[in-house]
GROMACS .gro file of C-alpha atoms in nm:
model
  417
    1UNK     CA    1   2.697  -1.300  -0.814
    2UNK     CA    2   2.475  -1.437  -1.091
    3UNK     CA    3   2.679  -1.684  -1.252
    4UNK     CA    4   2.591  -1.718  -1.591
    5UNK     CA    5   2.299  -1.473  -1.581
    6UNK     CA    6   2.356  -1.227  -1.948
    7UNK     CA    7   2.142  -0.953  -1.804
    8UNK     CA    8   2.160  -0.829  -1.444
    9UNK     CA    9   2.051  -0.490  -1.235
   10UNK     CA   10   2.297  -0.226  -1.159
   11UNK     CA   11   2.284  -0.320  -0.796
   12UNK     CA   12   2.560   0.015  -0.692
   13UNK     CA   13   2.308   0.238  -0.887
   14UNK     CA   14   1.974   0.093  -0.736
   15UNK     CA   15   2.114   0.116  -0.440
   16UNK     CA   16   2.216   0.501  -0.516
   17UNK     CA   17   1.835   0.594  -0.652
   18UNK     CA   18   1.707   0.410  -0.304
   19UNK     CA   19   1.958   0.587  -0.067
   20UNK     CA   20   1.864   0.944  -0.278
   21UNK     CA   21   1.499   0.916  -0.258
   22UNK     CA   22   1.520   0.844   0.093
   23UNK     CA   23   1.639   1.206   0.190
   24UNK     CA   24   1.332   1.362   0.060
   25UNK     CA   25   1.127   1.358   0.392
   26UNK     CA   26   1.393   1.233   0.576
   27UNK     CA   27   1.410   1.221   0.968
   28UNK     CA   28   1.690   1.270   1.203
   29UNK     CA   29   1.671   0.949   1.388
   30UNK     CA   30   1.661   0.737   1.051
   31UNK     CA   31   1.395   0.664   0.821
   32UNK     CA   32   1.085   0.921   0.626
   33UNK     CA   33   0.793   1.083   0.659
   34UNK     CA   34   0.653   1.174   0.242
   35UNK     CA   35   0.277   1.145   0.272
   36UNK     CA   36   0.103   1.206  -0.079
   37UNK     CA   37   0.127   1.538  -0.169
   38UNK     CA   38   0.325   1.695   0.088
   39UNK     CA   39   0.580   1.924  -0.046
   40UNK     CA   40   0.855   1.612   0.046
   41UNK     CA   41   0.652   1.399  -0.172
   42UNK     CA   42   0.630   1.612  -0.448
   43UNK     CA   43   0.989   1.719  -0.424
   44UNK     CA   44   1.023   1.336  -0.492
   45UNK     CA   45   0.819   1.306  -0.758
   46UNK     CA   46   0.992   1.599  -0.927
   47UNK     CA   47   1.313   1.406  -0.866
   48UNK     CA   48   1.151   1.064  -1.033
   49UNK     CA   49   1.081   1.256  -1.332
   50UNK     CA   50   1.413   1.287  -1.373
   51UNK     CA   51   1.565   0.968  -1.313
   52UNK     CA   52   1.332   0.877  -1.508
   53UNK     CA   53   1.430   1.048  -1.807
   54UNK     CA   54   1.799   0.994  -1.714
   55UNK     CA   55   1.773   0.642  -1.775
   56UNK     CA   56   1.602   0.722  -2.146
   57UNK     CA   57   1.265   0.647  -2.046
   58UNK     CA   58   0.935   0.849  -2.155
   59UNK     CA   59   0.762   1.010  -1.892
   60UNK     CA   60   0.442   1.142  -1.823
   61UNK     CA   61   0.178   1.214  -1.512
   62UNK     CA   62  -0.195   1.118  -1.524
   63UNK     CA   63  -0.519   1.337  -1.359
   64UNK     CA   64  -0.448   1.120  -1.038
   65UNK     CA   65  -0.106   1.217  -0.998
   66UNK     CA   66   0.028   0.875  -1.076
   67UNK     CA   67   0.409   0.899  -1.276
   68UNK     CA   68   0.528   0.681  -1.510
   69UNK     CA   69   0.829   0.597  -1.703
   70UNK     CA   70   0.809   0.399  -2.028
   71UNK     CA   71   1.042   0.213  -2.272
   72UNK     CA   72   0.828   0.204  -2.601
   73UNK     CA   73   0.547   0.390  -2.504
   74UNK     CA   74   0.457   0.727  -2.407
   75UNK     CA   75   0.111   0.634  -2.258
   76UNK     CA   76  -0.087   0.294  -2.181
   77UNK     CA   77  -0.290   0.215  -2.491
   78UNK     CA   78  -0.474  -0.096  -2.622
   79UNK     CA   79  -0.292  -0.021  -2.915
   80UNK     CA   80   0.031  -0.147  -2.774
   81UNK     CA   81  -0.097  -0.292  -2.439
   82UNK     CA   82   0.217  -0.243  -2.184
   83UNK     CA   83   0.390  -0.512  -1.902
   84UNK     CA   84   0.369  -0.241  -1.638
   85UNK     CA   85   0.546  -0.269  -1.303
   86UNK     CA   86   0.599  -0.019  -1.006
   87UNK     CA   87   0.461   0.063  -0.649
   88UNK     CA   88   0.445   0.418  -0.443
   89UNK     CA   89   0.704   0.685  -0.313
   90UNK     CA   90   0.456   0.808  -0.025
   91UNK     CA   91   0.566   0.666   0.341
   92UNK     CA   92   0.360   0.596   0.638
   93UNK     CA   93   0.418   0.900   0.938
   94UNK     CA   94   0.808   0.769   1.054
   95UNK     CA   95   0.845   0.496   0.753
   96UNK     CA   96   1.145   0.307   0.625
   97UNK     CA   97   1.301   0.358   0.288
   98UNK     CA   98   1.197   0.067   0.129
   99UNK     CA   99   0.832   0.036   0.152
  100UNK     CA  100   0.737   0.106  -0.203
  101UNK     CA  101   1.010   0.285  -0.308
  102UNK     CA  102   1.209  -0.122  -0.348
  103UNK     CA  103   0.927  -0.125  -0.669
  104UNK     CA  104   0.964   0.201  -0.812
  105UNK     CA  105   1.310   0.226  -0.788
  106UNK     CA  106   1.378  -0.173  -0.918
  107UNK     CA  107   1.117  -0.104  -1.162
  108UNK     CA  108   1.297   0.154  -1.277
  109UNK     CA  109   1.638   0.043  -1.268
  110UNK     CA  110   1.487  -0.275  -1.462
  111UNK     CA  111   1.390  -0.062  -1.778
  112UNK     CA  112   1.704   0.139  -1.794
  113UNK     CA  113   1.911  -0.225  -1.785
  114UNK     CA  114   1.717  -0.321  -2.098
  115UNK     CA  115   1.746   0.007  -2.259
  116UNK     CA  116   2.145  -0.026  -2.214
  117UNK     CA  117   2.112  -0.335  -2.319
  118UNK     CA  118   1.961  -0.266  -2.637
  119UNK     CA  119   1.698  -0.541  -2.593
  120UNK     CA  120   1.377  -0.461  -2.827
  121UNK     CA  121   1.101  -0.708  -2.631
  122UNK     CA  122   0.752  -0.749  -2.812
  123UNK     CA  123   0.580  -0.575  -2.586
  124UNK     CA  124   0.634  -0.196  -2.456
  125UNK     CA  125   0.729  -0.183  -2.088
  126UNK     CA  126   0.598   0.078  -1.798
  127UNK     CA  127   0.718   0.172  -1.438
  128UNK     CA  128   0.475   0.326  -1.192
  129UNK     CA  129   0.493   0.482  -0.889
  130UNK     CA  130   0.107   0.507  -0.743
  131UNK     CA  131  -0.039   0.821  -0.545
  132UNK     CA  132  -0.166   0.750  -0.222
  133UNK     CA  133  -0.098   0.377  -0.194
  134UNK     CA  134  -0.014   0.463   0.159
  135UNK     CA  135  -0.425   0.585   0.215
  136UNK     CA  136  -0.336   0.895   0.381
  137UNK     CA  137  -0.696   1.041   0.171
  138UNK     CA  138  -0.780   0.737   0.092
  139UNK     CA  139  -0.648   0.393   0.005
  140UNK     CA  140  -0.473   0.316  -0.295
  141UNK     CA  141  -0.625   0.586  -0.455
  142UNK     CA  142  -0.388   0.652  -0.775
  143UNK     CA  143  -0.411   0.277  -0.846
  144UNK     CA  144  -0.817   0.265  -0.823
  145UNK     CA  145  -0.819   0.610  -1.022
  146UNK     CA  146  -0.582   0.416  -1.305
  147UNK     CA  147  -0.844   0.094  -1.263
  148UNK     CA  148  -1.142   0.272  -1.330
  149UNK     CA  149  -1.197   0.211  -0.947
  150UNK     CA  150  -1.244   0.559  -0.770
  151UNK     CA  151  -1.613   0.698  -0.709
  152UNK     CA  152  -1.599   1.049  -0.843
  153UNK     CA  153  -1.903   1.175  -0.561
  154UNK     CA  154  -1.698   1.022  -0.281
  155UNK     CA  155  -1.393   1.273  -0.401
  156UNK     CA  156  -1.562   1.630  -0.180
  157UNK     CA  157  -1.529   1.410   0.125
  158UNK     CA  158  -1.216   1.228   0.127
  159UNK     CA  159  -1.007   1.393   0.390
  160UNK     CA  160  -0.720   1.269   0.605
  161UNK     CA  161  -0.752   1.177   0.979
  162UNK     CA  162  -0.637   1.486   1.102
  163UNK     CA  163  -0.934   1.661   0.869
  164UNK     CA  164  -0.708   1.795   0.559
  165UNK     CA  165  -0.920   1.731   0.256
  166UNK     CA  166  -0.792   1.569  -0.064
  167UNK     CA  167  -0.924   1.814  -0.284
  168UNK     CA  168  -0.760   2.104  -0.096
  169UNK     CA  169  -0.422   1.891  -0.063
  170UNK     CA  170  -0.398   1.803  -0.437
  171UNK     CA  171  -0.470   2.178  -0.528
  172UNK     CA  172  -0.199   2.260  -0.311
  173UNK     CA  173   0.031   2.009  -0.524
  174UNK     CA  174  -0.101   2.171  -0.825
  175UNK     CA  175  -0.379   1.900  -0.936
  176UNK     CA  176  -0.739   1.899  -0.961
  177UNK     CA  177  -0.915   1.611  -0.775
  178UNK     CA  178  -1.227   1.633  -0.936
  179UNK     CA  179  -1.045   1.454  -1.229
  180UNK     CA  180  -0.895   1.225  -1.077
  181UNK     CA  181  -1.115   0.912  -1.203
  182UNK     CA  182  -0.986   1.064  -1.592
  183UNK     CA  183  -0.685   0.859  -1.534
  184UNK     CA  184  -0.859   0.526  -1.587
  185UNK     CA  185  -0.676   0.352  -1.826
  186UNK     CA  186  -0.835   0.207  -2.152
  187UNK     CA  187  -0.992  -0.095  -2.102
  188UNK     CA  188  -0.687  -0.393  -2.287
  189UNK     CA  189  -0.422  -0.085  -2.220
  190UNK     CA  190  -0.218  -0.305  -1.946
  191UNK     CA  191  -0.070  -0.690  -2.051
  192UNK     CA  192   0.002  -0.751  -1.752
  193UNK     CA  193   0.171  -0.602  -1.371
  194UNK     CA  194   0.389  -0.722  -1.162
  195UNK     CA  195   0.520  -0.551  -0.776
  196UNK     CA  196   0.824  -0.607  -0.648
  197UNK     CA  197   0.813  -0.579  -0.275
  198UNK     CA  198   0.917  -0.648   0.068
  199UNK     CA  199   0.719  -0.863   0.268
  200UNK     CA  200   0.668  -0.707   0.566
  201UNK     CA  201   0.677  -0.970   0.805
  202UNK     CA  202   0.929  -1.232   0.890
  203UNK     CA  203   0.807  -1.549   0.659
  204UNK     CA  204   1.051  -1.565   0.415
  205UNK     CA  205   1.364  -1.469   0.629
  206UNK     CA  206   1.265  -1.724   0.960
  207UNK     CA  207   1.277  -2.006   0.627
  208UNK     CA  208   1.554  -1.882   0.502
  209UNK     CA  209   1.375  -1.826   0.127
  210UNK     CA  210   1.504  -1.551  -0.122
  211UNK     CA  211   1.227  -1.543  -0.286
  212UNK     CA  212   0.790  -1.495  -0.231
  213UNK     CA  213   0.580  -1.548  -0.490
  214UNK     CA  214   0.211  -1.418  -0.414
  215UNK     CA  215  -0.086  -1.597  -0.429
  216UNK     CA  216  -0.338  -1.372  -0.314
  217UNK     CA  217  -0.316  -1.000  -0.116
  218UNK     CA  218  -0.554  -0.993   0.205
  219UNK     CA  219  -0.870  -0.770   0.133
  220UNK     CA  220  -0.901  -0.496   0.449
  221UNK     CA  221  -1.187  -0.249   0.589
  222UNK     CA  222  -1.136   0.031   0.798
  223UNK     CA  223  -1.439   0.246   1.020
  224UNK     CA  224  -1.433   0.506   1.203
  225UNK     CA  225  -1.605   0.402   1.498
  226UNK     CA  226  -1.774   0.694   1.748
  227UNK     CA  227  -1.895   0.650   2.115
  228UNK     CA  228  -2.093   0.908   2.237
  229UNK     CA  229  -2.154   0.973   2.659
  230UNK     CA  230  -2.145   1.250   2.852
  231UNK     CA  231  -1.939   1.493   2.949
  232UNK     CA  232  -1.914   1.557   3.314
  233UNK     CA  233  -1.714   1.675   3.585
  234UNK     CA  234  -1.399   1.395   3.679
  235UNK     CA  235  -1.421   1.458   4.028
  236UNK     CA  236  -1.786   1.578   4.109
  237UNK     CA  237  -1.955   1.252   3.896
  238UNK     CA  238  -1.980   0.961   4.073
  239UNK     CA  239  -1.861   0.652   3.947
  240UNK     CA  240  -2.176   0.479   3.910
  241UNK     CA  241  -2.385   0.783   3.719
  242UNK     CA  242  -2.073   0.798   3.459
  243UNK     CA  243  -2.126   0.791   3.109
  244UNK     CA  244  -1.769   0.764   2.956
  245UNK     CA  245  -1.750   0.687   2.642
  246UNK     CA  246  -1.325   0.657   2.642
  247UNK     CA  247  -1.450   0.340   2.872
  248UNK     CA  248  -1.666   0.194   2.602
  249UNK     CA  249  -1.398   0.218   2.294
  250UNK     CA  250  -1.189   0.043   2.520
  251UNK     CA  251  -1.381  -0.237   2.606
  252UNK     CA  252  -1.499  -0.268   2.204
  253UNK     CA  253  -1.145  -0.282   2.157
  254UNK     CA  254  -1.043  -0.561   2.359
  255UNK     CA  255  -1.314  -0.739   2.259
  256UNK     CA  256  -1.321  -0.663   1.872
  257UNK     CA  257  -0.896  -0.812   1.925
  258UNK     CA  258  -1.085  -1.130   2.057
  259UNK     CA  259  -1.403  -1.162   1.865
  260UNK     CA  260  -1.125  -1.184   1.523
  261UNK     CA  261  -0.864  -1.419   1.680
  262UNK     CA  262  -1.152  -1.643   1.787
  263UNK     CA  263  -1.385  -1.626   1.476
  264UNK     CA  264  -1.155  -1.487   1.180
  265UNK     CA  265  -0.852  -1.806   1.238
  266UNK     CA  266  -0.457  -1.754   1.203
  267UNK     CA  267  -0.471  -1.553   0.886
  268UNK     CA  268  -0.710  -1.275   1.033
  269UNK     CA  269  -0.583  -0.958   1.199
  270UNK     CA  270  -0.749  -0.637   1.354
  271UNK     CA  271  -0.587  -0.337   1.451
  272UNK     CA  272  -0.663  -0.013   1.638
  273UNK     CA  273  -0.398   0.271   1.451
  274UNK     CA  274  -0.599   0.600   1.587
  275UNK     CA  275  -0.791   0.709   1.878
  276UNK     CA  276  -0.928   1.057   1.969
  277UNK     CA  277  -1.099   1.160   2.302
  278UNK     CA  278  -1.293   1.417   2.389
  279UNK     CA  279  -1.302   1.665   2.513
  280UNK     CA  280  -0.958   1.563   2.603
  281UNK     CA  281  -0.861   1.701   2.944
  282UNK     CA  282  -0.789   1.516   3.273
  283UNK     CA  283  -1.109   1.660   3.451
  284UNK     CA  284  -1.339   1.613   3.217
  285UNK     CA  285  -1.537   1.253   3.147
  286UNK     CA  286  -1.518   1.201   2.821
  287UNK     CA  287  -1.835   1.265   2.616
  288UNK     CA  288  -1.716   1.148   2.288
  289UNK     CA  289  -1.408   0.851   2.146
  290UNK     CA  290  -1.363   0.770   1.840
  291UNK     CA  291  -1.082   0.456   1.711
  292UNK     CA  292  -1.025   0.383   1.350
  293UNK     CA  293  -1.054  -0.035   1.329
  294UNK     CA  294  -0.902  -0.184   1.066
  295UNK     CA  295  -0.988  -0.585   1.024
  296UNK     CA  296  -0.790  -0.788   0.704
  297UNK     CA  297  -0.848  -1.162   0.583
  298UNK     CA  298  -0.752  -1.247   0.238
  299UNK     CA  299  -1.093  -1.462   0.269
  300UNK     CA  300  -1.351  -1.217   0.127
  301UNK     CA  301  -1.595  -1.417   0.344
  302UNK     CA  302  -1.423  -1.405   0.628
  303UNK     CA  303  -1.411  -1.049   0.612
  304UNK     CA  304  -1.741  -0.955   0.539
  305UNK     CA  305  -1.864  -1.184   0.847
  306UNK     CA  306  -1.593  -1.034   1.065
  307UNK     CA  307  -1.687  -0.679   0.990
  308UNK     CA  308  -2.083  -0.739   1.042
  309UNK     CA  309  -2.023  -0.913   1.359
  310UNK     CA  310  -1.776  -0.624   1.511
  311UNK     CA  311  -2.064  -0.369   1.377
  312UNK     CA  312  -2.249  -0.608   1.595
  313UNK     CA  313  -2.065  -0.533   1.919
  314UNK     CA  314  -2.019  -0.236   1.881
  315UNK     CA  315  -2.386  -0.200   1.914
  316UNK     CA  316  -2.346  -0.414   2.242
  317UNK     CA  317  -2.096  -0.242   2.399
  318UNK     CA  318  -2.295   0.070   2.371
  319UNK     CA  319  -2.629  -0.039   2.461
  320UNK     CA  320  -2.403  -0.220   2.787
  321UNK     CA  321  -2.272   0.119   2.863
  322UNK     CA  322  -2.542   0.382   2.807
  323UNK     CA  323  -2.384   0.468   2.513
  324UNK     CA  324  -2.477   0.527   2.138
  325UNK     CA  325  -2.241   0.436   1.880
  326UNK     CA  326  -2.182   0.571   1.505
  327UNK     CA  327  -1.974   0.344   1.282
  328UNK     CA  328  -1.868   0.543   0.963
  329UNK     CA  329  -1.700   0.336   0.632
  330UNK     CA  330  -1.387   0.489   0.551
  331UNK     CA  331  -1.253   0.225   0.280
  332UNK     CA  332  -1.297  -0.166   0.174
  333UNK     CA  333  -1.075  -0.339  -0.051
  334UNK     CA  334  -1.178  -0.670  -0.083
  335UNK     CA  335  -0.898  -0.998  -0.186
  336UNK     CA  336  -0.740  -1.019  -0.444
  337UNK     CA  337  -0.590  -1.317  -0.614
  338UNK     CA  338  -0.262  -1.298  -0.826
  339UNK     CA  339  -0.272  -1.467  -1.162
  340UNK     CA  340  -0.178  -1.817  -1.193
  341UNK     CA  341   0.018  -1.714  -1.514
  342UNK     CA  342   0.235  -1.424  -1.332
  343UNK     CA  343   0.319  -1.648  -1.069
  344UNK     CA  344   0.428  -1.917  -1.282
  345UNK     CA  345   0.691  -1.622  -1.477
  346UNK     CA  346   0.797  -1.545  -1.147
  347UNK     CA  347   0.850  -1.890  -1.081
  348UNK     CA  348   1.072  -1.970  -1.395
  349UNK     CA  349   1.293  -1.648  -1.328
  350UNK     CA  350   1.336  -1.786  -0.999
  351UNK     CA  351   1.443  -2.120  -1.159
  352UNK     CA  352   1.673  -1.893  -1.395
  353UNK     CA  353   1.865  -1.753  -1.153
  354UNK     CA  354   1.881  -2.081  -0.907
  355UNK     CA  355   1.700  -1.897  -0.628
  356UNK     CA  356   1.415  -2.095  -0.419
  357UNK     CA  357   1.111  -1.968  -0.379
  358UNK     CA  358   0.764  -2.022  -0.205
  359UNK     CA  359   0.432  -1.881  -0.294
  360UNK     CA  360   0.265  -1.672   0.011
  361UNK     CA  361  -0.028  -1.436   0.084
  362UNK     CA  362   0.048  -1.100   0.129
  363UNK     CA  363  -0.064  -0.987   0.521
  364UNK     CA  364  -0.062  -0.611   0.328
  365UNK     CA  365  -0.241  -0.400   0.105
  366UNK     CA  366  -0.079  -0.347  -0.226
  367UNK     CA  367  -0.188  -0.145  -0.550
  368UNK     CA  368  -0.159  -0.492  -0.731
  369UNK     CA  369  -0.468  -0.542  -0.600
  370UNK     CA  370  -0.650  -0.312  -0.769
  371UNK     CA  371  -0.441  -0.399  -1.107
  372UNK     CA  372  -0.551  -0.744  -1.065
  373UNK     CA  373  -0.912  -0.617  -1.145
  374UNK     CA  374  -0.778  -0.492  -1.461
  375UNK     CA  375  -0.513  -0.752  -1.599
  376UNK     CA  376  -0.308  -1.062  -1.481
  377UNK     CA  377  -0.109  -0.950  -1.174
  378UNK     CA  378   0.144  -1.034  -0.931
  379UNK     CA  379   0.369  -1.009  -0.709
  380UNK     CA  380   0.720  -1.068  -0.550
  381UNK     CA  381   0.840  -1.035  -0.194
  382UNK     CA  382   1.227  -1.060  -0.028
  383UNK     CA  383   1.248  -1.081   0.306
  384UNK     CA  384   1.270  -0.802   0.542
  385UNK     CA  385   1.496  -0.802   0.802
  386UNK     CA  386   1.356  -0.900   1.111
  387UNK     CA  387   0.999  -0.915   0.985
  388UNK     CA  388   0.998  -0.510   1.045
  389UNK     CA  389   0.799  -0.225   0.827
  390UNK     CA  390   0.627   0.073   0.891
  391UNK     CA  391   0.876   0.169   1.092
  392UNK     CA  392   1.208   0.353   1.079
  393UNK     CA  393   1.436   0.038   1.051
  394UNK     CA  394   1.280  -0.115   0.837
  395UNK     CA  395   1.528  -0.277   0.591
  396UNK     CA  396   1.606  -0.577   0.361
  397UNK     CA  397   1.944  -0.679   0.285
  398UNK     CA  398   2.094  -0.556  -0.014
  399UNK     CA  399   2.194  -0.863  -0.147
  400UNK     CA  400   1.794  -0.975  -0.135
  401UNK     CA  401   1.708  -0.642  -0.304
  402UNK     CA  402   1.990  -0.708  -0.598
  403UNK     CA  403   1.814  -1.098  -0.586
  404UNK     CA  404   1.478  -0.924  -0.585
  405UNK     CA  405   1.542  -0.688  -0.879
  406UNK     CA  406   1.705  -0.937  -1.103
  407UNK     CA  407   1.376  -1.147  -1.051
  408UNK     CA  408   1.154  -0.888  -1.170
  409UNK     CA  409   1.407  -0.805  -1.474
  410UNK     CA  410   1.382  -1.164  -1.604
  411UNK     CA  411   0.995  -1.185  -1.528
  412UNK     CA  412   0.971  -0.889  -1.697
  413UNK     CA  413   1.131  -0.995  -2.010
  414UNK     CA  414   0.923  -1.317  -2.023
  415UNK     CA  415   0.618  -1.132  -1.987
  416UNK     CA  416   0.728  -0.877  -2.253
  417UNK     CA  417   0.810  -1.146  -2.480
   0.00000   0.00000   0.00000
């Protein structure tokens, strides 16, 4: 298929690691649930460790649960600063197979093609696969633990939206959250990172491109946002006297969806993920809602003013309603732009291999984000099919994963050299 090319992925055996990792956490109907440290995950993880050694790379596991595979080196030093690529195992609730697991697995399948090959480059090489990157605890927390990015006091109160707390869930998985933040690498340790990835919307396939090239990865912030009322009797309380507080997450909703299309322009998008009532029952007004809201821009400016002027209605809403409102930070992560010399590598592999390409912003959250904080990073995309993730069918076709993976080998090597 490449023409030409000397050095090529395995596609058959990339295709074999993807297909294998995808039964841990696997779901009858097609596709995975592995959230971090669920026995699933760390079944996977277990299984990583292996491949990893399979293909004849070093392995090891930092405080933060983070794995990582090496050819020439055995840890990330300043001594020997290491090109480092990679991305997560852990899936969204009823994921796809490719989500982070296209990184890992390319990243890995990368490093084992130059250690067949017997290439020596300059510069030692890494694969990653991040905890968390998924934010069931907390987002991209391996990555901001490896960046020097991860608050140890906010660590007793991370929990998941259904309450389970990271602490307890690491212990369970045999680690000790508390030392977490002890996997920040050495300041100089990393040369450079680059994510392979799929894109996650429908760009690159509706213009028929093989190949994104990132420019910059939207920042996001996510609240939990609480309405308090009153609880009353659904068929004794008239209409008028209600206090319902389901009524008043509503109407922030629908008015949060229009307040960002109006002031945040094309490139800004809200969402609503999780909602709670309570008490919950049929006869009962509800006294209390809460939604998670989750606004992105890759314009840290937008952002910010987006965010202050939903806390804004939110406060409106209430006030309109005979309400109170709580609004509770659970994360921010602001922009991040890729490195001009990354993109440029990725660029001349592209031109390598005779494959177009066209620089983007990622709509997503990505660990590189948090690398880029650290050393020059980027990132490549192939298109998914049908623009579709975070869901079961979510796929890419294999010939863009083999086109994908062969980028990232040859911008590999360039950075390594």
């Amino acid at each position: 298929m490449y023409s030409g090319i000397v050095l090529s992925v395995s596609l058959p055996r990339l295709k074999d690691r993807l297909l294998a990792l995808a039964r841990f956490g696997a779901l009858p109907g097609g596709g995975v649930t592995r959230m971090c440290w669920s026995p699933p995950y760390e079944q996977a993880r277990a299984w990583l460790l292996g491949e990893a050694k399979t293909a004849g790379l070093a392995t090891w596991v930092d405080p933060a649960g983070n794995v990582f595979g090496g050819l020439g080196a055995d840890r990330v030093s300043p001594d020997a600063p290491v090109v480092l690529t990679g991305s997560h195992i852990d899936t969204v609730p009823e994921g796809g197979i490719l989500d982070g697991a296209l990184g890992v697995m390319a990243g890995l399948e990368c490093l084992h093609t130059i250690r067949e090959a017997a290439i020596r480059p300059a510069r030692p090489l890494a694969v990653a696969a991040w905890s968390d990157e998924e934010g069931r605890y907390g987002s991209l927390f391996g990555s901001r633990a490896f960046c020097g990015r991860l608050d140890p006091a906010a660590i007793p109160s991370m929990a998941a939206v259904d309450g389970d707390r990271l602490v307890e869930a690491m212990g369970r998985a045999g680690f000790d959250a508390h030392r977490a933040p002890e996997a920040a690498a050495p300041p100089g340790g990393v040369a450079a990172y680059v994510e392979l990835h799929i894109e996650q919307g429908a760009r690159l396939e509706e213009a028929g491109i093989p190949i994104g090239v990132v420019e910059t990865i939207v920042g996001a912030r996510r609240a939990r946002v609480v309405f308090h009322g009153q609880a009353d009797h659904a068929g004794t309380t008239p209409m008028e006297r209600r206090r319902d507080a389901f009524l008043g997450a509503a109407d922030y909703a629908l008015k949060a969806r229009e307040l960002v299309i109006s002031r945040g322009g094309a490139r800004a998008v809200t969402n609503f993920g999780v909602v709670h009532v309570h008490p919950g029952a049929s006869n009962i007004v509800p006294g209390r809602a809460e939604l998670v809201h989750e606004i992105r821009d890759p314009d840290a400016a937008v952002l910010e003013r987006l965010a202050r002027d939903c806390e804004a209605l939110a406060r409106e809403v209430a006030a309109a309603r005979g309400l109170t409102v709580e609004l509770r930070p659970i994360s921010a992560t602001t922009p991040a732009p890729c490195a001009p010399r990354v993109q440029e590598t990725i660029e001349a592999a592209c031109a390598a291999l005779g494959l177009a390409s066209r620089r983007l912003y990622s709509a997503a959250g990505h660990d590189a984000q948090n690398l880029a904080g650290v050393t020059d990073a980027g990132m490549i995309f192939i298109p998914s099919r049908g623009g579709r993730s975070h869901r079961v069918d979510e796929m890419s076709d294999w010939d863009a994963i083999e086109r994908g993976a062969n980028v990232l080998l040859h911008t590999l090597l360039r950075l390594a050299a």
